[in-house]
Coordinates of C-alpha atoms and ligand atoms in Angstrom, one line a residue:
M1 CA 117.7 94.0 63.7
R2 CA 115.8 94.6 67.7
T3 CA 116.2 91.9 70.5
P4 CA 112.7 92.9 72.2
L5 CA 113.4 93.6 76.0
V6 CA 110.8 92.7 78.3
A7 CA 111.1 94.0 81.7
G8 CA 108.7 93.7 84.4
N9 CA 108.0 96.3 86.8
W10 CA 107.3 95.5 90.1
K11 CA 105.8 98.5 91.4
M12 CA 105.8 99.0 95.1
N13 CA 105.3 95.0 95.5
G14 CA 107.1 92.3 96.8
S15 CA 109.3 91.1 100.6
R16 CA 112.0 89.1 101.1
D17 CA 109.9 85.7 100.1
A18 CA 107.7 86.5 97.9
N19 CA 110.8 88.5 95.9
R20 CA 112.8 85.1 95.9
A21 CA 110.3 82.6 95.1
L22 CA 109.1 84.5 92.4
L23 CA 113.1 84.3 91.0
S24 CA 113.8 80.7 91.8
A25 CA 110.1 79.9 89.5
L26 CA 111.9 83.2 87.2
K27 CA 115.1 81.3 86.8
G28 CA 113.2 77.8 86.4
S29 CA 110.7 78.8 83.8
L30 CA 113.2 81.3 81.9
G31 CA 116.1 79.0 81.4
D32 CA 118.3 79.8 79.1
I33 CA 116.2 81.8 77.5
R34 CA 117.7 83.6 73.5
G35 CA 116.6 85.8 71.5
V36 CA 115.1 88.2 74.1
D37 CA 116.8 90.8 77.3
V38 CA 114.6 90.4 80.2
A39 CA 114.7 93.1 83.6
V40 CA 113.1 92.8 86.2
C41 CA 113.0 96.5 88.4
P42 CA 111.8 96.2 92.1
P43 CA 111.4 98.4 94.2
A44 CA 114.6 100.3 95.7
V45 CA 115.5 99.1 99.0
Y46 CA 115.4 95.6 96.9
L47 CA 117.8 96.5 94.7
A48 CA 121.3 95.3 95.6
E49 CA 120.6 91.7 97.0
I50 CA 118.4 90.8 93.9
A51 CA 121.1 91.8 91.4
N52 CA 123.7 90.4 93.5
D53 CA 121.7 86.7 93.6
L54 CA 121.0 87.5 89.6
S55 CA 124.8 88.2 88.7
G56 CA 125.8 86.2 85.6
G57 CA 122.4 85.5 84.6
P58 CA 120.0 86.5 82.4
I59 CA 117.3 88.5 83.9
A60 CA 118.5 92.3 84.5
V61 CA 117.8 94.6 87.2
G62 CA 116.3 97.7 86.7
A63 CA 115.2 100.7 89.0
Q64 CA 112.0 102.0 88.7
D65 CA 113.0 106.1 89.5
C66 CA 116.4 108.0 89.7
S67 CA 116.9 111.2 90.8
D68 CA 117.3 113.5 88.4
Q69 CA 121.3 115.1 90.7
E70 CA 123.9 113.8 91.2
K71 CA 124.6 113.5 94.7
G72 CA 123.6 116.2 98.2
A73 CA 120.8 116.9 100.0
Y74 CA 118.4 115.2 98.0
T75 CA 116.9 113.4 101.2
G76 CA 115.0 110.0 100.2
E77 CA 116.3 110.8 96.6
L78 CA 118.6 107.6 95.0
A79 CA 121.1 108.9 92.4
G80 CA 122.2 106.9 89.2
S81 CA 125.4 106.1 89.8
M82 CA 124.2 104.0 93.3
L83 CA 121.8 102.5 91.5
A84 CA 124.2 101.5 88.9
E85 CA 127.1 100.2 91.7
V86 CA 124.5 98.0 93.0
G87 CA 123.5 96.2 89.7
C88 CA 121.0 97.7 88.1
R89 CA 121.2 98.3 84.2
Y90 CA 117.9 99.9 84.3
V91 CA 115.9 102.4 85.0
I92 CA 112.6 103.9 84.4
V93 CA 112.3 107.1 84.0
G94 CA 109.2 109.2 84.2
H95 CA 106.3 106.6 84.5
S96 CA 102.9 107.6 84.5
E97 CA 102.1 107.1 88.6
R98 CA 105.5 109.1 89.0
R99 CA 104.1 111.4 86.6
E100 CA 101.1 112.1 88.2
R101 CA 101.6 111.6 91.7
Q102 CA 104.7 113.1 92.4
N103 CA 104.1 115.8 89.5
E104 CA 107.1 114.9 87.5
D105 CA 106.6 117.0 84.7
N106 CA 108.7 116.6 81.0
A107 CA 111.6 118.6 82.1
W108 CA 112.0 117.2 85.2
V109 CA 111.8 113.4 83.7
A110 CA 114.1 114.6 81.1
A111 CA 116.6 116.0 83.5
K112 CA 116.2 112.2 85.3
F113 CA 116.9 110.7 81.8
V114 CA 120.0 112.6 80.9
A115 CA 121.0 112.4 84.7
A116 CA 120.8 107.7 85.1
Q117 CA 122.2 107.9 81.7
A118 CA 125.7 110.4 82.7
A119 CA 125.4 107.0 85.4
G120 CA 125.8 105.1 83.3
L121 CA 122.2 103.1 83.0
T122 CA 119.9 102.6 80.6
P123 CA 117.4 105.0 80.9
I124 CA 113.3 103.1 80.1
L125 CA 111.3 106.3 79.7
C126 CA 107.8 106.2 79.6
V127 CA 105.5 108.3 78.1
G128 CA 101.3 107.7 77.3
E129 CA 98.2 109.6 77.3
Q130 CA 95.4 110.1 79.7
K131 CA 91.7 108.3 78.6
A132 CA 90.5 112.4 77.5
D133 CA 94.0 113.0 75.3
R134 CA 92.7 110.1 73.8
E135 CA 89.5 110.4 73.9
G136 CA 90.7 114.1 72.5
G137 CA 92.4 113.7 70.0
R138 CA 95.5 114.4 71.8
T139 CA 97.6 111.7 71.8
E140 CA 100.4 112.2 69.4
T141 CA 100.7 115.4 70.6
V142 CA 100.7 114.7 74.1
V143 CA 103.1 111.8 73.4
A144 CA 105.0 114.1 70.8
E145 CA 105.6 117.1 74.1
Q146 CA 107.0 113.8 76.3
L147 CA 109.5 112.7 73.6
D148 CA 111.0 116.1 72.6
A149 CA 111.5 117.4 76.0
V150 CA 114.0 114.5 75.5
L151 CA 114.9 114.5 72.4
D152 CA 115.7 118.0 73.4
A153 CA 117.6 117.6 76.4
A154 CA 119.5 115.0 75.6
G155 CA 119.8 114.8 71.9
V156 CA 119.1 112.1 69.2
E157 CA 122.3 110.3 70.0
A158 CA 121.1 109.1 73.8
F159 CA 118.3 107.2 72.0
E160 CA 120.8 104.6 71.1
R161 CA 121.6 103.8 75.1
A162 CA 118.2 104.2 76.2
V163 CA 114.3 102.5 75.3
I164 CA 110.7 103.8 75.1
A165 CA 108.2 102.4 76.7
Y166 CA 104.5 103.6 75.3
E167 CA 102.2 103.0 77.9
P168 CA 98.9 104.4 77.1
V169 CA 97.6 105.7 80.8
W170 CA 94.4 104.2 81.0
A171 CA 96.2 100.5 79.8
I172 CA 98.2 100.6 83.2
G173 CA 96.6 97.9 85.3
T174 CA 93.6 98.3 83.5
G175 CA 93.4 95.6 81.9
L176 CA 92.1 97.5 78.8
T177 CA 95.2 96.8 76.4
A178 CA 96.0 98.9 74.1
T179 CA 94.2 97.1 70.6
P180 CA 97.2 95.7 68.1
E181 CA 96.7 98.7 65.9
Q182 CA 96.2 101.7 67.9
A183 CA 99.3 100.7 70.3
Q184 CA 101.6 100.0 67.0
E185 CA 99.9 103.6 65.7
V186 CA 101.5 105.1 68.1
H187 CA 104.4 103.8 68.1
A188 CA 105.4 104.0 64.0
F189 CA 104.6 107.3 65.7
I190 CA 107.5 107.4 68.2
R191 CA 109.6 106.0 65.6
N192 CA 109.1 108.5 62.4
R193 CA 109.2 111.3 65.4
V194 CA 112.8 110.2 66.3
A195 CA 113.6 109.9 62.7
G196 CA 113.2 113.2 62.1
R197 CA 116.1 114.2 64.8
D198 CA 118.3 111.0 63.3
P199 CA 116.9 108.1 61.1
Q200 CA 119.6 104.9 62.2
V201 CA 119.1 105.9 65.9
A202 CA 115.4 105.2 65.3
A203 CA 115.5 102.3 63.5
D204 CA 117.5 100.7 65.6
L205 CA 115.4 102.5 69.2
R206 CA 113.9 99.8 71.3
I207 CA 110.7 100.6 71.9
L208 CA 107.8 98.5 74.1
Y209 CA 104.5 98.4 74.8
G210 CA 103.0 99.1 78.4
G211 CA 99.3 98.8 79.9
S212 CA 98.0 95.4 80.7
M213 CA 100.6 93.0 78.8
K214 CA 99.9 89.8 79.7
A215 CA 100.0 86.5 78.5
D216 CA 97.3 85.9 76.2
N217 CA 97.5 89.4 74.5
A218 CA 102.1 89.4 74.6
A219 CA 102.0 87.4 70.8
G220 CA 99.4 90.1 69.6
L221 CA 101.4 93.1 70.3
L222 CA 104.7 91.3 69.7
A223 CA 104.0 90.3 66.1
L224 CA 103.9 94.8 64.7
E225 CA 106.4 95.9 63.8
D226 CA 107.6 98.5 65.8
I227 CA 106.9 96.7 69.2
D228 CA 109.7 95.7 70.3
G229 CA 109.3 94.0 73.9
G230 CA 106.8 94.7 76.5
L231 CA 107.0 96.8 80.0
I232 CA 105.2 94.7 82.3
G233 CA 103.6 95.8 85.3
G234 CA 100.7 93.0 86.8
A235 CA 101.6 90.7 84.7
S236 CA 105.3 90.3 86.6
L237 CA 104.9 89.8 89.4
D238 CA 103.6 86.0 88.1
A239 CA 106.9 83.5 86.7
D240 CA 105.0 81.7 84.5
A241 CA 103.2 85.1 82.4
F242 CA 105.9 86.8 82.1
S243 CA 108.0 83.8 81.1
A244 CA 105.6 83.1 78.6
I245 CA 105.3 86.7 77.6
A246 CA 109.6 86.8 76.9
R247 CA 109.1 83.8 75.4
A248 CA 106.1 85.3 72.8
A249 CA 109.0 87.8 72.7
G250 CA 111.9 85.7 71.9
E251 CA 109.8 83.8 69.5
Q252 CA 108.8 87.3 67.0
V253 CA 111.9 86.9 67.2
A254 CA 113.0 83.4 65.5
A255 CA 109.8 84.1 63.1
Ligands
PGA301 P1 100.2 97.1 83.8 O1 101.6 98.0 84.3 O2 100.8 95.5 83.6 O3 99.8 96.3 85.5 O4 98.8 97.2 82.7 C1 102.3 98.6 83.6 C2 103.0 99.4 84.3 O5 102.9 99.9 84.8 O6 104.1 99.4 83.5

């Protein structure tokens, strides 16, 4: 039985005032929610104070990125151990916005995944195809390359302590969502690919969907067999929308 995870990727949004308001609304609307793990991933400068504020409660904290290095002369980077020390449980690696803007390639993402786990964090590994890949029939090839790079570097056992997020790039922040069928197809592909290396690891692995998941389309996606939660961008900045998605995920378990 996989407990779903709903994680909010705040991206480069927030301020102390806005964070306080959002988190206080979230605490109120989530209450003591059950049947689903919930996390927020704020910008790095706020992680320590937010982790402090949320400590002991049901909302975990994740970072949006980490270095592939342990320490040293890497100006501007943050080590996994630092993120863990200030209270992070999760870290997103390989988000498509970083793959694009920071030119993170599959090998680099795999090294970040390994470094994050070595620091005791649970990586949320993002994979997903561009619009042209989907239109050209290359979705599975691209996703397989992204996944295999990490499976090869970290070993399949590493996925006992990791989460995958399938995020079709054309659906991120665009309001275009993959249809439940399109999403389920790729989620099943990912699970089968991991199962090719270890069926038990694949059966226990949480695979989140990300890309314009909102309160009104979440239930349809979360109902599908291989969709175990969501990585939520825009809607995670709205307490009502985010908690509605978390509730929808929890209800799938109860159902
Ligand atoms: P979105 O972002 O929900 O705003 O599409 C998802 C993500 O990038 O993780």
